[in-house]
Every structure is written in C-alpha cells, then in structure tokens.
C-alpha cells in the first residue's frame, strides 16, 4: 500500500470495519452484488490470473502459486471493471484455503490502474480446511476502474491457493468500530514502584464513591479503600473515579484491583520491570540500524540482511545522489537508524533522538540517582559489547556517524550545512525488508534545522565520547563548529513542507529554538564566551519553553534548557535556568493533577498530537529533571506516575509498549516488523513505543475506524494506521530516558 499524508477525508470515508465490529443498523433493502461469478461453478470468467496456474476444482478456483517471488502482487487473481460509489458501504467477503498452511493472501479492493490505491485490504493467514472472511468498508471515492484482487506472491516455496464465494455487496449498513477496552478498572499493567505512587482509574456511571480492594496473586485482599469520583473526563469523554492505593508498599507479582464488580488486568509491585524496560527501550535501536546485518544471535527472531549497504536491489546508501538538479556530488550516507516504520533517515529527527539517548546517559552521570553502569559495556547485547565503551554510547555512535556523513563536504555549495534527509524517491509498500527496497535513494537539500541538529548532537557527543575515543570527540566537535558557522551564514534555509513523497517532510520554519539548543550544547562542551553569549541573548533563554504539547523534533529549545540545568557549567544565571525547569514542571504537575488518568499531558482543545505517547513522556522528563535539580519528591512521584498512562492506565486500557502489559501494542506501522501482514516477519521487539492517540487521524485506516474520536480514543493498534501507531526513533528516545529514570528510582 502506498503511504500518504492526506488531509482528513470527508465523512464519506467513515466507518469501515473488520471482523471485530458490530452492525450499527439492520441490513437495508438495496444491497447490490458487484462481483460477477464469485461462485466459480462452471467457469472462471471474467476473473484474470497473473503468474499462477489456475483452474476450477470442485466448484472453486484453485491456483498453484510458484515459489521464489518477492512481492505479494507478483502472483495474483482478480476481477476488474468494478464500479464503486463514494460514501457507499460495501461488504467484501470470500472463502479461501491454502496448502501448505500458513501462507497469507492479500485480499484487496482498490484501483485497477496506477497508482493502485487500495480502499480495503486484509491479509489473512490461510489453513487447509478453509475459512470465510468478511470485511466492511465505505468507499472514499467514485471509481469505474476498481478491482477485487487476491495477491498470493512473495513466498519462497510454491503453494496452492483456493478461492470461492467471492462477493462485494454494495449498500450494506455501515458498522461502528468498538475498541475492546477490557475491564473498567484501569491500571499500570506492568508495575508500580514499592515506594512510589499507585493510582488507578475506574470507568463507571456511579456518582458516589465506591469501595475497592487490592488483591494479591492468591486472591486475598491486602488493602482496601474508597474511590474518588472525578466526573466527566475530557480526555476520554468517560465518567470516571480515581483510586489511590499508594499506602500499600509490599513487593509482589500478579496483583489485581477490584472495584464496581470489575477486576483490573494484573500488575506487579517492584522495580525489576523498569530495569528491563530501561534496557529494551535502548535495545530497540540495534534492530533499527541501517547498513549492517542484524545478528540473530543478539536479537533472536530479528536477524536480517544489511539494509541499504550498496547491495542490489538496494540503490544506496553508499553513494547517494541529490534529487535531480539539486547538487552534482554523491555522498556515502550509509549507516544510521531508520527513522520509523519507513526506510528514511532524517537529520532533524535523528538529531533529537540521538540527543535524548545520549542525554539518558549524561543524566546518569550527573544526577544524584543516576547509575551509568546500567547502560554500560555489555548491557545491551550489541556487536560492540565488550569494547570497554558503554553500550549506550556504542548505539548512539551508529547514528552520530551517519549524521556526520550528512554534512555537505568542503568545496561544495553550502559546505558545512547538513542535508535535511535521505529517503526513497517514492513511498514503498508494506511489508518490505530494508535489504529488499528497490527504490532510488536521494539526498534532499540542506536546511538550517538539520545543520543545527548536527551542531547540537555532535557538540554533545564531543564531551561524552572524550573519555573513550579522543579522535572521534575531536572530529565531532570540529563538525559541530563547522555546522554552527554554516548555520549562522544561512540562518533561514527551510525544508519544503510539500516535500513529503517517499519520506516525511519534517519541515520547520522556526529555527530560533534549534539555534538556542545548538549554542547550549556547544557552550556546555567548550565553555566559550561566544556560545554563552548566544544562549544568553536568545529570546528563548528566558521564555517558557515548556508548552502543553511537550518538546519534540520541531520544538527543541527544551533540550537546550534541560541540559543547561543539569550539566555543570559556569553559565551566568544558571540558578535561574534551573528554576525555569522547575516552573515548567509545576505546570505539568498541575496538568497531571487535573487528569483523572494521571498523565502530565493536557493538550489545548484536547487535541492529541501526532506521537502523543512520547509527548506524555517528554513532559515527564521535565518533571524528572525538576526532581534531579531540586530533590523534591513531588516531582519524582509525578514523573514515575506518568508511566502509568503509557503502560495501561488509559481510556483504551492498552500498554503502548510492545511486550509490556497484558494488552499491549503489537502492530505498529513498520515495513519489517510487519508480522500482521506476513506471519514470517516478527512483531516489533519488546520495548517499542507506539505513537499513540492522534486527534488528526491522518491515515485512511484510522479515518475509517475512528471518525469523531475523543482524545485518548484516537488510536488503533493496526499496522495500517501510520498516524496513530507508528514506531519512531525519537519516540523510543523519550521512553529510553523515562524508563531509565524510573529504574533509577527503584
Ligand atoms: O513525528 C512526525 C510528526 O510530528 C509530523 O507531524 C509528521 C508529518 O510530517 O511526521 C511524523 O514523522 C514521520 C516522518 O515524517 C516519516 N517517518 C515516520 C515518522 C513518524 O510517523
């Protein structure tokens, strides 16, 4: 499927649904069959086949599918000339079987001609006995060139596919998507710290307080009390109570909380899960690496060939041209981390992600509760483990080396600036292993924002790697200085907002914050007056940089401010800097107190932003930093409590971290953790954060399920939903930093 950035579609796209959904009304009278001869009783007409050997067998169409093809669409069966009417709801159903078992068919309703848009797709895994499948969707378009197709390619071995009873019934009633939110008692499904806060949220219509019981794994009540009614919660549209069981401090596993006749999902009281999460969140980056084979012995189930290492069918990344007409050199920009579920590599997002991973380590060096050994050599099972360098630095180095390669070489126009990004010329489909990507890779024009990301992270790297690799530290610092000078000379070169084909735009027309952040990092590393002057003269130095949406790749001033507060320096007025972080934390503390789900996130107009789960975490980072600065337990408790929302205490009763919590996100949008589309591929590794609720639901799949969603409900754990359910290196960096902080409080 092509991935697109679309504006919100009209209401006509509303209400597609899959097997888990419920009819909203009874069937109408005008249901019209769109498929001809879906029964295959006497003939296969007018079905077409491509690269299969097909014939009628016992009233069904069976096809021998050859092995050795790469893509699903390399072998297929279909019917064209189908007309779809925009706003009409269709039920697409069929019966299918496969031998040997375990092969999948990609069943689509889409455009029969380029660009082959798909409006409904599903990829069920088939068994030998056969099963019936049914999906309902509403057409977002009028088309007389639609097709129904069954794509069966992509298997190494031959197999046999049989199909029957194909139907596309128009005019059926729309269906309403109902997420399965489990028990109404919402808890952190992973763990509460023994000495930490313990809160839960109860969804109930009751107006008056209700009794609750905390039960241990044997079912004995170990604590009890009363809920606090909180009324209507804006973030979810639910009536809720809160439950505080923080007085209970004994360790254990398998606790549940009971209230209003409901039993919560189980959870632990202990710190062990956070020590593991602190590792898994960083281990995530190894399997995001480009340019190196991923070793299966280090990540069982995740081994794969090197992606974009200059080996066909890849067209990159060892010698990548600019887009046509934009430069006349090529760069080796191999390595780095893939940004997200796509194969793109973006300096702005790579920069902030590397910063937050490095800052996790730097915090552990300077904070009173820091334990640098937690991420030390040998902790992350990397190829570099055992080299006497902390593993977290080895991992970040993989990205830093790439960022340095993105700098325009001496002698070229804009020398010293950084190319904004490198990615495929066109969006690729899912699933697609990095090593199978056949697209042309291209460098996009340098920008000031990318240049300052490079300056900031390379400067930070210079001070952190100095004890381990003096040559690299010196190289990084000189690249940072060069980038800074180039950014001053070209202070307003912005990425094109329309440059979103084949990769994200990551455009940002305000780089005052990137200048501030880069100056702060350069100052902290060098102590030089000119960088101090830039920091002190920046309008952002005294501004409130802690907004409700938190910091991210486009709002980077907080990165500078947090480091100026934490990393020792002689900056005049440093106490004011530290106080400003505490004032920011006070705002997040107030937000958390106002939220019955207890997260430090209350976006304006209740509009959850793209990647909201990492914004919750980044707001928690400000709380954590206020604790590091002041030692006041209210900030530590609030930071720790913020994890509850991420790990299940939320309206959907889901943990946004793969592998953590009884119900956790597992289908994040990714071209290679695409288990949902191809059973031979893995799910995302444990410790992968999903983007989370996003009120703008930019992708068609979310639009088909979530129209009209309220705040927290704007999320769906499906691989097609790239606007609510992607994985990304900057988001996992926020998880890295917070998981490490919480582990340190255990
Ligand atoms: O996280 C990014 C979000 O803040 C932007 O609004 C959005 C549109 O530009 O892009 C998001 O980042 C995506 C990037 O563009 C491409 N790789 C996947 C990223 C996560 O979805």
XYZ file of C-alpha atoms and ligand atoms in Angstrom:
767
model
C 0.000 0.000 0.000
C 1.198 3.444 -0.709
C 1.617 5.534 2.339
C 0.285 9.026 2.050
C -0.109 12.160 4.033
C -3.704 13.115 3.322
C -5.887 15.778 4.808
C -8.827 14.459 6.784
C -11.204 12.851 4.360
C -14.853 13.782 4.396
C -17.398 11.943 6.462
C -17.943 9.758 3.445
C -14.877 7.719 4.339
C -16.449 6.938 7.621
C -16.968 3.658 9.290
C -15.101 0.891 7.571
C -14.704 -2.096 9.816
C -13.190 -5.508 10.122
C -14.275 -8.688 11.808
C -14.364 -7.302 15.330
C -17.015 -4.690 14.662
C -20.715 -4.568 15.238
C -23.571 -3.696 12.853
C -24.995 -0.240 13.627
C -28.340 -0.861 11.982
C -30.131 -3.662 10.239
C -29.470 -4.514 6.609
C -31.014 -2.231 4.019
C -33.159 -3.337 1.110
C -30.903 -2.264 -1.775
C -27.857 -4.461 -1.415
C -26.306 -4.977 -4.836
C -23.684 -7.572 -5.771
C -20.720 -6.039 -7.634
C -18.731 -9.197 -8.361
C -19.643 -11.364 -11.337
C -19.320 -15.112 -10.995
C -17.969 -15.210 -7.461
C -19.064 -18.859 -7.163
C -16.840 -20.443 -9.869
C -19.480 -23.107 -10.535
C -18.930 -23.622 -14.248
C -16.363 -21.092 -15.444
C -13.599 -18.796 -14.235
C -14.742 -15.862 -16.401
C -14.350 -12.916 -16.013
C -11.557 -13.456 -13.495
C -7.947 -12.865 -14.595
C -4.850 -14.547 -13.246
C -1.233 -13.455 -13.208
C 1.758 -15.747 -12.653
C -0.289 -18.660 -11.256
C -1.660 -21.816 -12.856
C -5.374 -21.770 -12.079
C -8.406 -23.927 -12.807
C -11.786 -24.953 -11.398
C -11.749 -27.719 -8.785
C -14.963 -28.828 -7.085
C -16.749 -25.530 -7.656
C -13.882 -23.353 -6.515
C -10.979 -21.615 -8.215
C -7.646 -23.136 -7.244
C -4.239 -21.787 -8.194
C -0.761 -23.239 -8.000
C 1.417 -20.366 -6.876
C 5.097 -20.545 -7.857
C 7.778 -20.031 -5.217
C 10.579 -17.535 -5.412
C 8.723 -14.272 -5.960
C 9.430 -11.164 -3.871
C 6.149 -9.274 -3.566
C 2.576 -10.223 -2.825
C 1.462 -8.754 -6.151
C 3.914 -10.885 -8.150
C 1.209 -13.590 -8.313
C -2.470 -12.743 -8.241
C -6.066 -13.385 -9.236
C -8.601 -10.640 -9.772
C -11.598 -9.100 -11.418
C -11.661 -5.599 -12.944
C -14.300 -3.134 -14.146
C -15.981 -2.825 -10.792
C -17.762 0.411 -10.009
C -17.614 1.933 -6.547
C -19.740 4.813 -5.331
C -18.255 7.260 -2.866
C -19.910 7.069 0.542
C -21.469 3.676 -0.122
C -20.676 0.887 2.310
C -19.570 -2.467 0.894
C -19.154 -5.902 2.409
C -16.213 -7.737 0.834
C -16.353 -11.469 1.600
C -14.846 -14.713 0.328
C -13.845 -18.246 1.302
C -10.195 -19.247 0.971
C -7.787 -22.023 1.874
C -4.052 -22.668 1.444
C -1.789 -25.727 1.343
C 0.681 -25.978 2.965
C -0.926 -23.991 5.764
C 0.430 -20.691 6.984
C 0.543 -18.786 3.710
C -1.285 -15.487 3.566
C -3.368 -13.847 0.870
C -3.543 -10.079 0.485
C -7.180 -9.501 -0.409
C -7.844 -6.014 -1.693
C -10.454 -3.765 -3.178
C -8.631 -0.987 -4.964
C -7.819 0.872 -8.126
C -7.015 -1.438 -11.083
C -4.627 1.089 -12.628
C -1.693 3.145 -11.380
C -1.304 4.415 -8.642
C -3.163 1.274 -7.437
C -4.774 2.872 -4.373
C -6.309 0.336 -2.005
C -9.513 1.154 -0.164
C -9.883 -2.106 1.685
C -7.192 -4.665 2.356
C -6.705 -7.581 4.676
C -4.076 -10.307 4.803
C -5.497 -13.394 6.483
C -3.286 -16.438 7.055
C -4.892 -19.491 5.458
C -5.384 -23.051 6.611
C -6.060 -26.189 4.592
C -9.720 -26.583 5.587
C -10.548 -23.041 4.504
C -12.355 -20.236 6.229
C -14.818 -17.476 5.390
C -13.664 -13.877 5.621
C -15.777 -10.735 5.629
C -14.830 -7.066 5.802
C -16.956 -3.957 5.612
C -15.674 -0.596 4.371
C -17.031 2.616 2.968
C -15.654 3.750 -0.386
C -13.823 7.071 -0.148
C -14.090 7.579 -3.949
C -16.249 7.236 -7.043
C -14.495 4.859 -9.419
C -15.401 2.853 -12.506
C -11.931 1.275 -12.530
C -11.977 -0.627 -9.289
C -10.828 -4.206 -8.860
C -11.092 -7.045 -6.418
C -7.780 -8.910 -6.206
C -6.133 -11.712 -4.278
C -2.361 -11.310 -4.143
C -0.551 -14.525 -3.292
C 3.093 -13.880 -4.247
C 6.114 -13.340 -2.022
C 6.658 -16.946 -0.957
C 9.985 -18.711 -1.303
C 8.178 -22.032 -1.809
C 5.298 -22.986 -4.101
C 1.846 -23.445 -2.566
C -1.779 -23.958 -3.586
C -4.468 -21.351 -3.054
C -8.233 -21.982 -3.414
C -10.950 -19.364 -3.531
C -14.752 -19.417 -3.510
C -17.890 -17.364 -2.793
C -16.323 -14.006 -3.577
C -18.752 -11.178 -3.003
C -18.668 -7.402 -2.924
C -22.074 -6.345 -1.746
C -22.863 -2.649 -2.088
C -25.379 -0.742 0.028
C -24.858 -2.652 3.269
C -25.235 -0.750 6.538
C -22.112 0.902 7.908
C -20.576 -0.601 11.018
C -19.321 1.100 14.132
C -15.854 0.305 15.432
C -15.853 -0.625 19.121
C -12.401 -0.999 20.669
C -12.088 -3.814 23.174
C -11.166 -1.902 26.327
C -11.341 -4.799 28.784
C -12.076 -4.305 32.477
C -13.220 -0.851 33.584
C -10.533 -0.675 36.277
C -7.525 0.862 34.509
C -4.092 0.251 35.974
C -0.451 0.345 35.021
C -0.374 -3.222 33.684
C 3.362 -3.593 34.250
C 4.475 -2.390 37.661
C 4.230 0.208 40.379
C 7.345 1.003 42.410
C 7.065 -0.262 46.014
C 7.710 3.186 47.483
C 6.137 5.048 44.567
C 2.676 6.404 43.798
C -0.024 3.849 42.951
C -3.082 5.153 41.192
C -5.807 3.697 39.014
C -8.841 4.974 37.133
C -12.286 3.408 37.275
C -14.758 3.956 34.448
C -18.233 3.951 35.960
C -21.553 5.713 35.819
C -21.696 5.799 39.618
C -21.817 9.318 41.005
C -20.889 8.370 44.582
C -17.641 6.856 45.866
C -17.238 3.078 45.528
C -15.244 0.563 47.571
C -12.111 -1.027 46.079
C -9.923 -3.962 47.072
C -6.319 -4.684 46.193
C -5.817 -8.439 45.807
C -2.595 -10.385 45.759
C -1.935 -13.225 43.338
C -3.659 -15.688 45.700
C -6.813 -13.555 45.564
C -6.530 -12.319 49.154
C -7.478 -8.722 49.819
C -4.333 -6.949 51.019
C -5.669 -3.378 51.033
C -8.978 -1.638 50.525
C -10.472 1.823 50.419
C -12.830 4.136 48.557
C -12.652 5.643 45.093
C -12.806 9.387 44.465
C -15.474 10.414 41.906
C -13.928 12.735 39.282
C -16.929 13.330 36.997
C -16.645 13.611 33.230
C -13.091 13.229 31.948
C -12.497 15.453 28.919
C -9.599 13.371 27.583
C -11.827 10.315 27.123
C -15.423 11.501 27.382
C -15.968 8.979 30.189
C -17.342 9.334 33.696
C -14.524 8.219 35.988
C -13.298 7.797 39.552
C -9.703 7.611 40.714
C -8.243 5.107 43.167
C -5.124 5.736 45.248
C -3.571 2.621 46.789
C -0.127 4.135 47.351
C -0.157 3.227 51.051
C 0.444 -0.402 50.088
C 4.194 -0.914 49.616
C 4.891 -4.653 49.563
C 6.575 -6.195 46.546
C 4.957 -8.958 44.561
C 3.590 -10.124 41.230
C 0.072 -10.700 39.940
C -1.825 -8.102 41.951
C -5.264 -7.001 40.762
C -7.505 -4.130 41.747
C -11.227 -4.789 42.129
C -13.964 -2.146 42.074
C -17.537 -1.798 40.865
C -17.660 -5.534 40.068
C -14.644 -5.390 37.741
C -11.157 -6.841 38.154
C -8.225 -4.994 36.623
C -5.550 -6.561 34.484
C -2.696 -7.889 36.646
C 0.375 -5.900 37.655
C 3.492 -6.158 39.793
C 4.765 -4.045 42.621
C 8.520 -3.880 42.122
C 11.271 -2.269 40.070
C 12.502 -5.226 38.003
C 10.272 -4.495 35.011
C 11.711 -0.980 34.751
C 15.262 -2.254 34.807
C 14.322 -4.492 31.864
C 12.401 -1.719 30.107
C 15.355 0.608 30.574
C 17.378 -1.899 28.534
C 14.742 -2.892 25.978
C 13.935 0.726 25.107
C 17.586 1.216 24.056
C 17.996 -2.249 22.549
C 15.273 -1.139 20.111
C 17.877 0.896 18.211
C 20.047 -2.009 17.159
C 17.250 -3.517 15.063
C 16.569 -0.069 13.572
C 20.127 0.068 12.255
C 20.744 0.629 8.570
C 23.858 -0.556 6.771
C 24.674 -3.550 8.937
C 23.344 -7.120 9.123
C 21.342 -7.660 12.312
C 22.683 -10.688 14.137
C 20.081 -13.234 15.090
C 22.223 -14.459 17.976
C 21.997 -10.979 19.509
C 18.282 -10.487 18.734
C 16.659 -13.908 18.262
C 13.932 -13.658 15.641
C 15.156 -10.296 14.364
C 18.198 -11.253 12.328
C 18.131 -9.781 8.823
C 20.443 -8.818 5.982
C 22.053 -5.388 5.993
C 19.749 -2.720 4.579
C 20.953 -0.098 2.109
C 24.555 -1.240 2.193
C 25.155 -0.821 -1.525
C 23.923 -4.303 -2.462
C 21.199 -4.873 -5.114
C 18.286 -4.467 -5.209
C 19.052 -1.516 -2.874
C 20.139 1.626 -4.703
C 22.066 3.145 -1.831
C 23.156 4.330 0.692
C 26.860 4.133 -0.006
C 26.731 6.567 -2.929
C 23.597 8.675 -2.951
C 22.876 11.500 -5.384
C 20.834 14.572 -4.627
C 17.441 14.901 -6.174
C 17.800 15.813 -9.859
C 19.358 19.244 -10.320
C 19.951 19.884 -6.622
C 23.657 19.026 -6.397
C 26.272 17.300 -8.528
C 28.024 15.140 -5.952
C 27.187 11.866 -4.273
C 27.634 11.043 -0.597
C 28.197 7.860 1.340
C 25.428 8.223 3.905
C 25.270 4.570 4.886
C 24.556 3.577 8.467
C 22.373 5.382 10.963
C 18.995 4.320 12.252
C 15.897 4.009 10.086
C 13.619 6.738 11.306
C 10.490 4.790 11.977
C 8.399 2.272 10.055
C 9.821 3.672 6.814
C 13.340 3.384 5.449
C 14.011 7.130 5.536
C 16.792 8.769 7.554
C 16.196 12.362 8.618
C 18.785 14.573 10.285
C 16.265 16.580 12.317
C 14.622 13.567 13.862
C 17.875 11.641 14.050
C 19.395 14.576 15.906
C 16.776 14.906 18.612
C 16.626 11.127 19.009
C 20.405 10.811 19.390
C 20.338 13.718 21.838
C 17.747 12.066 24.056
C 19.560 8.729 24.057
C 22.841 10.498 24.866
C 21.077 12.620 27.481
C 19.823 9.486 29.176
C 23.447 8.528 29.637
C 24.550 12.046 30.543
C 21.823 12.330 33.157
C 23.026 9.088 34.699
C 26.477 10.706 35.098
C 25.301 13.905 36.782
C 22.035 13.159 38.616
C 22.028 12.060 42.259
C 20.058 8.890 41.433
C 21.986 8.139 38.231
C 23.580 4.726 37.645
C 25.724 4.898 34.487
C 26.604 1.222 34.820
C 23.019 0.283 33.891
C 23.790 1.124 30.260
C 27.469 0.298 30.493
C 29.571 -2.015 28.365
C 27.943 -5.421 27.903
C 24.413 -4.389 28.901
C 22.668 -4.155 25.508
C 23.852 -7.215 23.553
C 25.376 -5.225 20.691
C 28.074 -6.270 18.227
C 30.279 -3.697 20.006
C 29.620 -5.070 23.519
C 32.916 -5.841 25.221
C 34.824 -2.921 23.675
C 35.119 -1.096 27.021
C 32.786 1.667 25.850
C 29.345 1.996 27.460
C 26.905 0.183 25.163
C 24.585 3.181 25.058
C 27.420 5.197 23.537
C 28.125 2.442 21.008
C 24.492 2.517 19.934
C 24.273 6.303 19.662
C 27.563 6.298 17.758
C 25.871 4.358 14.949
C 23.564 7.318 14.423
C 26.172 10.007 15.059
C 28.464 8.629 12.369
C 25.569 8.838 9.922
C 24.681 12.392 10.971
C 28.293 13.452 10.340
C 28.154 11.926 6.843
C 25.150 14.124 6.016
C 27.306 17.274 6.256
C 27.992 18.967 2.918
C 31.703 18.459 2.110
C 34.222 21.288 1.810
C 34.376 22.833 -1.621
C 30.680 22.317 -2.353
C 27.975 24.968 -2.207
C 26.628 25.243 1.375
C 29.654 23.360 2.753
C 29.210 22.658 6.459
C 25.436 22.547 6.332
C 23.650 19.213 6.684
C 21.340 17.631 4.147
C 17.860 17.545 5.599
C 17.193 13.883 4.840
C 17.754 10.881 2.610
C 14.984 8.510 1.560
C 13.299 6.671 -1.275
C 12.082 8.607 -4.308
C 8.592 7.111 -3.829
C 6.797 5.657 -0.836
C 7.322 1.906 -0.686
C 4.644 -0.591 0.323
C 4.389 -2.829 3.370
C 5.888 -5.261 4.143
C 9.378 -4.632 2.794
C 12.670 -5.600 4.387
C 15.264 -2.827 4.196
C 17.508 -5.088 2.114
C 14.686 -5.592 -0.440
C 13.972 -1.918 -1.098
C 14.475 -1.331 -4.842
C 13.797 2.418 -4.846
C 16.246 5.127 -5.802
C 17.561 6.853 -2.669
C 18.039 10.627 -2.781
C 19.592 13.359 -0.695
C 17.338 16.352 -0.087
C 18.625 19.920 0.137
C 20.468 21.068 3.240
C 18.483 23.050 5.791
C 19.332 25.246 8.744
C 17.332 22.999 11.073
C 19.281 19.889 10.063
C 22.567 21.777 10.316
C 21.784 22.867 13.880
C 20.669 19.367 14.868
C 24.075 18.196 13.706
C 25.804 21.017 15.594
C 23.915 20.246 18.821
C 24.357 16.484 18.856
C 27.938 16.480 17.591
C 28.843 19.037 20.280
C 27.180 16.914 22.953
C 28.945 13.829 21.598
C 32.301 15.594 21.824
C 32.077 15.824 25.616
C 30.567 12.376 26.194
C 32.917 10.330 23.992
C 36.104 12.160 25.031
C 36.963 9.616 27.759
C 36.614 6.735 25.272
C 37.654 7.996 21.855
C 39.526 11.286 21.701
C 39.805 11.268 17.917
C 36.073 10.857 17.462
C 35.369 13.535 20.064
C 37.632 15.945 18.206
C 36.083 15.077 14.857
C 32.590 15.610 16.260
C 33.491 18.949 17.790
C 35.033 20.247 14.612
C 31.953 19.142 12.634
C 29.752 20.868 15.210
C 31.712 24.111 14.936
C 31.616 23.965 11.162
C 27.868 23.337 11.219
C 27.319 26.222 13.619
C 29.264 28.610 11.373
C 27.360 27.402 8.321
C 24.015 27.853 10.093
C 24.926 31.425 11.056
C 25.772 32.096 7.410
C 22.498 30.501 6.206
C 20.065 31.103 9.071
C 16.800 30.660 7.215
C 17.031 27.766 4.777
C 13.889 25.759 5.482
C 12.626 22.367 4.365
C 9.777 22.400 1.870
C 6.501 21.460 3.544
C 5.412 19.838 0.279
C 8.450 17.549 0.178
C 6.607 14.536 1.544
C 6.832 11.979 -1.263
C 8.775 8.858 -0.377
C 9.505 10.210 3.098
C 8.208 12.656 5.689
C 8.728 16.398 5.224
C 9.905 17.217 8.766
C 9.583 20.868 7.827
C 10.087 23.575 10.421
C 10.124 27.289 9.647
C 11.225 28.451 13.068
C 14.792 27.579 13.987
C 15.330 30.031 16.847
C 14.960 27.009 19.117
C 17.487 24.936 17.160
C 19.984 27.841 17.385
C 19.405 28.009 21.148
C 19.818 24.265 21.615
C 22.984 24.081 19.481
C 24.508 27.083 21.250
C 23.747 25.466 24.617
C 25.451 22.200 23.648
C 28.445 23.990 22.143
C 28.751 26.099 25.290
C 28.486 23.103 27.641
C 31.240 21.343 25.718
C 33.621 24.254 25.077
C 32.774 26.890 27.709
C 33.410 29.500 25.029
C 32.047 33.003 25.503
C 30.505 33.329 22.044
C 28.242 30.352 22.662
C 27.349 31.657 26.143
C 26.502 34.980 24.525
C 24.233 33.317 22.010
C 22.452 31.406 24.769
C 22.069 34.476 26.986
C 20.910 36.700 24.115
C 18.421 34.230 22.700
C 14.836 35.338 23.300
C 14.167 31.719 24.233
C 16.573 31.757 27.161
C 14.021 33.491 29.371
C 10.909 32.275 27.560
C 8.642 29.496 28.800
C 9.711 26.617 26.578
C 7.565 24.010 28.343
C 4.287 24.050 26.441
C 1.411 21.628 26.807
C 2.474 19.558 23.792
C 5.957 18.981 25.102
C 9.193 19.205 23.215
C 9.921 17.199 20.084
C 11.876 17.308 16.821
C 10.374 20.680 15.863
C 10.415 22.246 19.353
C 13.952 21.751 20.607
C 14.535 24.674 22.994
C 13.693 22.464 25.974
C 16.563 20.147 25.029
C 18.975 23.034 25.480
C 17.299 24.267 28.640
C 17.271 20.857 30.328
C 20.956 20.319 29.597
C 21.865 23.822 30.824
C 20.017 22.950 34.043
C 21.588 19.507 34.524
C 25.095 19.568 33.058
C 27.550 21.521 35.241
C 28.773 24.819 33.747
C 29.693 28.361 34.706
C 26.839 29.931 32.766
C 25.861 33.211 34.457
C 22.351 32.912 35.888
C 22.409 29.118 35.933
C 20.192 29.079 39.029
C 17.516 30.919 37.045
C 17.814 28.265 34.363
C 17.247 25.573 36.968
C 14.287 27.469 38.399
C 12.752 27.760 34.929
C 12.744 23.961 34.629
C 11.000 23.728 37.982
C 8.374 26.249 36.836
C 7.814 24.128 33.710
C 7.490 21.046 35.894
C 4.937 22.833 38.069
C 2.732 23.280 35.015
C 2.971 19.587 34.162
C 2.283 18.742 37.795
C -0.918 20.771 37.582
C -1.865 19.063 34.318
C -1.312 15.660 35.884
C -3.423 16.561 38.906
C -6.235 17.735 36.645
C -6.265 14.495 34.643
C -8.203 11.567 36.147
C -5.933 9.283 34.076
C -2.995 10.947 35.797
C -0.758 11.873 32.853
C 1.115 15.187 32.620
C -0.498 15.975 29.293
C -3.491 18.202 28.658
C -3.152 19.466 25.092
C -5.036 22.573 24.060
C -8.562 21.815 22.934
C -7.972 18.183 23.928
C -6.263 17.710 20.563
C -3.860 14.823 20.954
C -0.811 15.408 18.779
C 0.997 13.021 16.445
C 3.209 10.904 18.720
C 1.309 11.893 21.884
C 2.675 8.978 23.856
C 6.189 10.421 23.554
C 4.898 13.866 24.451
C 3.500 12.464 27.692
C 6.960 11.002 28.291
C 8.817 14.184 27.383
C 6.647 16.174 29.779
C 7.555 13.542 32.357
C 11.234 14.136 31.524
C 10.768 17.762 32.617
C 9.240 16.527 35.882
C 12.120 14.091 36.323
C 14.643 16.852 35.671
C 12.924 19.058 38.264
C 13.448 16.198 40.708
C 17.096 15.866 39.691
C 17.517 19.619 40.213
C 15.596 20.008 43.499
C 15.356 16.562 45.100
C 11.677 17.289 45.817
C 9.738 14.035 45.871
C 6.574 15.510 44.327
C 8.417 15.805 41.004
C 9.836 12.297 41.215
C 6.419 10.859 42.068
C 4.758 12.702 39.187
C 7.442 11.574 36.750
C 7.090 7.969 37.919
C 3.287 8.161 37.798
C 3.424 9.323 34.173
C 4.479 5.812 33.196
C 1.080 4.515 34.314
C -0.656 6.113 31.327
C 1.920 4.661 28.911
C 1.637 1.188 30.429
C -2.131 0.794 30.539
C -3.837 3.306 32.807
C -5.621 4.941 29.904
C -9.008 5.016 28.219
C -8.129 2.164 25.847
C -6.657 0.002 28.617
C -3.631 -0.669 26.436
C 0.082 -0.535 27.103
C 1.705 1.471 24.319
C 4.935 -0.509 24.758
C 5.247 -3.821 22.921
C 5.778 -6.766 25.234
C 4.865 -4.851 28.395
C 1.453 -5.344 29.985
C -1.242 -7.935 29.366
C -2.760 -5.931 26.488
C -0.007 -4.145 24.591
C 0.553 -2.526 21.198
C 1.959 -5.091 18.783
C 1.048 -3.991 15.302
C 2.992 -0.763 14.958
C 3.339 0.513 11.412
C 6.657 -0.834 10.140
C 7.904 -2.289 6.895
C 9.915 -5.021 8.598
C 8.180 -5.699 11.930
C 5.186 -6.456 9.731
C 4.017 -9.675 11.377
C 0.412 -8.565 10.961
C 0.848 -8.690 7.171
C 3.304 -11.545 6.902
C 3.466 -14.223 9.585
C 7.099 -14.907 8.700
C 8.111 -11.440 9.884
C 8.402 -10.546 13.586
C 6.284 -8.121 15.579
C 8.159 -5.076 16.880
C 10.720 -6.001 19.544
C 9.798 -5.723 23.224
C 10.239 -2.141 24.325
C 8.877 -0.488 21.149
C 6.684 2.548 21.857
C 3.624 3.206 19.665
C 2.968 6.806 18.617
C -0.357 6.815 20.432
C -3.567 8.816 20.236
C -3.569 11.430 17.469
C -6.704 13.550 17.108
C -5.909 14.369 13.476
C -6.050 10.701 12.322
C -4.270 11.469 9.030
C -4.259 7.900 7.669
C -7.234 6.376 5.833
C -7.378 3.323 8.064
C -7.754 5.364 11.243
C -10.216 7.566 9.403
C -12.309 4.548 8.557
C -12.480 3.446 12.194
C -12.100 6.484 14.406
C -14.099 9.383 12.954
C -15.279 11.648 15.750
C -12.904 10.061 18.300
C -12.336 11.871 21.588
C -8.711 12.485 22.681
C -7.362 9.233 24.064
C -9.607 7.174 21.800
C -7.887 8.368 18.601
C -5.640 5.322 18.431
C -5.832 1.901 16.828
C -3.301 -0.923 17.055
C -3.198 -1.760 13.367
C -0.198 -1.719 11.033
C -2.115 0.391 8.505
C -2.546 3.262 10.940
C 0.666 5.183 10.394
C -0.663 8.329 12.045
C -1.563 6.707 15.378
C 0.521 3.561 15.520
C 3.961 4.027 14.053
C 7.232 3.352 15.835
C 9.896 6.086 15.674
C 13.422 6.676 16.955
C 12.546 9.963 18.637
C 9.586 8.407 20.424
C 11.610 5.496 21.761
C 14.202 8.013 22.922
C 11.634 9.560 25.265
C 10.812 6.071 26.526
C 14.533 5.366 26.928
C 15.014 8.428 29.056
C 11.974 7.843 31.281
C 12.430 4.099 31.708
C 15.994 4.774 32.797
C 14.844 7.427 35.276
C 12.181 5.171 36.795
C 14.622 2.255 37.035
C 16.922 4.602 38.962
C 14.128 5.308 41.469
C 13.612 1.617 42.224
O 6.501 12.563 14.036
C 6.255 13.348 12.885
C 5.117 14.287 13.165
O 5.450 15.186 14.207
C 4.767 15.048 11.893
O 3.629 15.834 12.124
C 4.522 14.055 10.743
C 4.257 14.744 9.427
O 5.397 15.361 8.926
O 5.649 13.221 10.574
C 5.972 12.457 11.697
O 7.122 11.756 11.448
C 7.096 10.717 10.497
C 8.024 11.095 9.368
O 7.502 12.178 8.659
C 8.359 9.935 8.454
N 8.818 8.798 9.191
C 7.846 8.376 10.192
C 7.601 9.475 11.191
C 6.662 9.016 12.301
O 5.354 8.874 11.853
